[in-house]
Coordinates of C-alpha atoms in Angstrom, one line a residue:
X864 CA 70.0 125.3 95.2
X865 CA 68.4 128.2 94.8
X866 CA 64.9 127.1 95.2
X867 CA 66.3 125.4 98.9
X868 CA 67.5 128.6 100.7
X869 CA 66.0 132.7 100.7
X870 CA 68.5 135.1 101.2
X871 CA 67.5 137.4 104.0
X872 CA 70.2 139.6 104.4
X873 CA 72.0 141.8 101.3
X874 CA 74.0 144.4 102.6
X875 CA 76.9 146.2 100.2
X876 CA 79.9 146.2 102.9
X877 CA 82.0 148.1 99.6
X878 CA 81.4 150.3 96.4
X879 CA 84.5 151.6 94.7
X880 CA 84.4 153.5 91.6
X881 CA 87.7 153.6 89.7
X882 CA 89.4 152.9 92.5
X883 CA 87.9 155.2 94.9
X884 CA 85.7 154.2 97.9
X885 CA 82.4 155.7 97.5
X886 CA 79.6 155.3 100.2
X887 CA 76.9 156.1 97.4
X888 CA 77.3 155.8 93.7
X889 CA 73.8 157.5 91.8
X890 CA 74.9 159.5 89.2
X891 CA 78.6 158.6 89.4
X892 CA 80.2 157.6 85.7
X893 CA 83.3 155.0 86.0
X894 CA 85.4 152.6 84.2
X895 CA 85.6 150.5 86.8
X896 CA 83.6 149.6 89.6
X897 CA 84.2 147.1 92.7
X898 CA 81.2 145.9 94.7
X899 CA 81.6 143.3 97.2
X900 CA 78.4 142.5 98.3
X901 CA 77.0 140.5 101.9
X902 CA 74.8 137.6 101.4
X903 CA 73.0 135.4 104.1
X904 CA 70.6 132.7 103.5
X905 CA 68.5 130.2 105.5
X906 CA 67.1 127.2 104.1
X907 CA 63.6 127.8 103.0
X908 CA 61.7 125.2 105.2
X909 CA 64.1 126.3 108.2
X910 CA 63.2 130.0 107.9
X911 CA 59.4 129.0 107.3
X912 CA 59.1 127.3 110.6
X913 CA 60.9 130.0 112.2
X914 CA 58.9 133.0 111.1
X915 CA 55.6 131.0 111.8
X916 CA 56.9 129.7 115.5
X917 CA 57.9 133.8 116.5
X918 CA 55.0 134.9 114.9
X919 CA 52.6 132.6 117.0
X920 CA 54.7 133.6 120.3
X921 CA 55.0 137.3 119.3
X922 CA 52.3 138.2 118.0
X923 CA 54.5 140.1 115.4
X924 CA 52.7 141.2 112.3
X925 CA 56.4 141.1 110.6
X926 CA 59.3 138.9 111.7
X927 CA 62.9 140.3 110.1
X928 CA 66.1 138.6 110.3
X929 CA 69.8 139.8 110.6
X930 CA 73.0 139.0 111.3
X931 CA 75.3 140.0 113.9
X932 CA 78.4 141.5 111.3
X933 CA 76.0 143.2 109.2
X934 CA 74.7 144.8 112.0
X935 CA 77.7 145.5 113.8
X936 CA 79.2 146.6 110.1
X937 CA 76.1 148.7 109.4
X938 CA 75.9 150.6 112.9
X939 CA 80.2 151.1 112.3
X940 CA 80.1 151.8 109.5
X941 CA 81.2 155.6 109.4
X942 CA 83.7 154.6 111.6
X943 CA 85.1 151.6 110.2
X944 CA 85.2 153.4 106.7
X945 CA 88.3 155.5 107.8
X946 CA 89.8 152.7 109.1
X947 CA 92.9 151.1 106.7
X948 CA 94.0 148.9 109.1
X949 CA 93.1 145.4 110.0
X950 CA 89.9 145.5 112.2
X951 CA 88.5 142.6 114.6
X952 CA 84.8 142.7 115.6
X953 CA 84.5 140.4 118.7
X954 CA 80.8 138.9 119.7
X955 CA 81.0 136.4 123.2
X956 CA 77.8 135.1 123.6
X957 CA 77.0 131.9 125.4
X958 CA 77.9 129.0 123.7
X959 CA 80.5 130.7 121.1
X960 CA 82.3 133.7 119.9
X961 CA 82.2 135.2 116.1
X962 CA 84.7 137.1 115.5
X963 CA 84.5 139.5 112.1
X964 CA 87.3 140.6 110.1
X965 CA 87.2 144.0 108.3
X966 CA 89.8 145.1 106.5
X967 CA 90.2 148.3 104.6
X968 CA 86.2 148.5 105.4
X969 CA 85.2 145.3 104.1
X970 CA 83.7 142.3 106.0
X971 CA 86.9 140.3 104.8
X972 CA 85.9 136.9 106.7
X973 CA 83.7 135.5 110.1
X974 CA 84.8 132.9 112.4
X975 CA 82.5 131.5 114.8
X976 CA 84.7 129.3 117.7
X977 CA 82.8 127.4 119.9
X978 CA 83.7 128.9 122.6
X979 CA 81.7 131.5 125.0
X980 CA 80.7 133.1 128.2
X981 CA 79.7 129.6 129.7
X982 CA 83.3 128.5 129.6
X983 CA 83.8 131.0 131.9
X984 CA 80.6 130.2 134.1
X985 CA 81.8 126.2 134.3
X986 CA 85.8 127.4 135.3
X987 CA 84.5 129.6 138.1
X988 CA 81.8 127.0 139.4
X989 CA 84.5 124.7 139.1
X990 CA 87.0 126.5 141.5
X991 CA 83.9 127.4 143.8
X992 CA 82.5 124.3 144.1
X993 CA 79.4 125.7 142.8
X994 CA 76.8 125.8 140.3
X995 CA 76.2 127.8 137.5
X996 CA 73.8 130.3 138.2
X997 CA 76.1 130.9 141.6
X998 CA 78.8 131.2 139.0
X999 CA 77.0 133.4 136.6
X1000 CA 76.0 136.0 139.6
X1001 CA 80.1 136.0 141.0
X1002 CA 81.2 136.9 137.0
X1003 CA 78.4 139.7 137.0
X1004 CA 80.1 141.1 140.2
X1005 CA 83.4 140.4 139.2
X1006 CA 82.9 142.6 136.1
X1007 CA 81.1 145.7 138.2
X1008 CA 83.8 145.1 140.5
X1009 CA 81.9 144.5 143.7
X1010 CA 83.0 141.5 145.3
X1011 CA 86.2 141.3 147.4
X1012 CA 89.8 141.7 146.7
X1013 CA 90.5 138.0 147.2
X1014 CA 87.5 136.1 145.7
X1015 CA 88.5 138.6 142.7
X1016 CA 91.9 138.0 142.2
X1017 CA 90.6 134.2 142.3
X1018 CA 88.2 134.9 139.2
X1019 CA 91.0 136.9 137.6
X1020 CA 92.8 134.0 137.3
X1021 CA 90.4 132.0 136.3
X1022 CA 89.7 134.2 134.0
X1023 CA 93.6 134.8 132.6
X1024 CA 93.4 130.9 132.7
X1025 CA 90.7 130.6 130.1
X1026 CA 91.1 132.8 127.9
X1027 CA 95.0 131.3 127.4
X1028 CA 92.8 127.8 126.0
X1029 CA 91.3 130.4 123.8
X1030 CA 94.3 131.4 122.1
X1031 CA 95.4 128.0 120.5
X1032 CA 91.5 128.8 118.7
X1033 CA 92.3 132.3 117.8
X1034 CA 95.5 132.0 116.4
X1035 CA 94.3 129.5 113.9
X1036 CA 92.2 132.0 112.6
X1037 CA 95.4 134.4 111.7

């Protein structure tokens, strides 16, 4: 397996020395130590003909890859270290949502629902009778809040409506 995939992506999302959360550990004597580490991998032909296709169109002298919960977990991370309690990081992009679980400032779990902002996009160009770039630009002005009291009340609802499909989703998760 290991000659089919390169890891990409390491990141140490926890180091605890006898019990104790450290954020660096040189020169630190323990008993006991707990590292949970971050892993993320591509197969090795996939990542290949991904570095050489951005290359070619970008002109990039280096191509690097990352993931969306490292990231958010690295940029957080101060924050999210102080944190006991059960913490949700929420991505909506297009086509689906991840959703990251940190808990007592670990990456715990991510869920990736296949569900997004297009959802959204098709409901509204559904109840406008329009198409999706016209439905895109109403959901841009519905969120600066520049359109007019009724057509947003009418997205609002749309809105409430499907984010309520989204729950059946989310609550499998818990």
């Amino acid at each position: 397996l290991q000659d089919a995939v390169t890891v990409f992506e390491t990141e140490i999302v926890k180091l605890a020395l006898n019990g104790y959360e450290l954020a660096n550990a040189t020169g630190k004597q323990a008993e006991d130590i707990t590292l949970t580490v971050r892993y993320a991998a591509f197969k090795k032909e996939f990542l290949k003909a991904l570095s050489e296709r951005l290359s070619a169109a970008t002109k990039a002298a280096r191509i690097t890859f990352f993931t969306f919960p490292t990231l958010y977990f690295s940029i957080f991370r101060n924050l999210i270290s102080r944190k006991k309690e059960l913490l949700f990081i929420v991505d909506i992009g297009g086509e689906t949502t991840e959703i990251t679980l940190i808990y007592k400032a670990t990456i715990e779990e991510v869920f990736t629902l296949p569900i997004g902002v297009i959802n959204f996009i098709d409901r509204i160009a559904e109840k406008f009778d329009t198409d999706n770039d016209s439905a895109g630009a109403l959901l841009k002005r519905y969120v600066a809040g520049t359109l007019g009291k009724e057509v947003e009340e009418t997205i609002k609802t749309v809105l409430k409506n499907e984010i309520q499909k989204w729950q059946p989703a989310f609550a499998k998760l818990l």
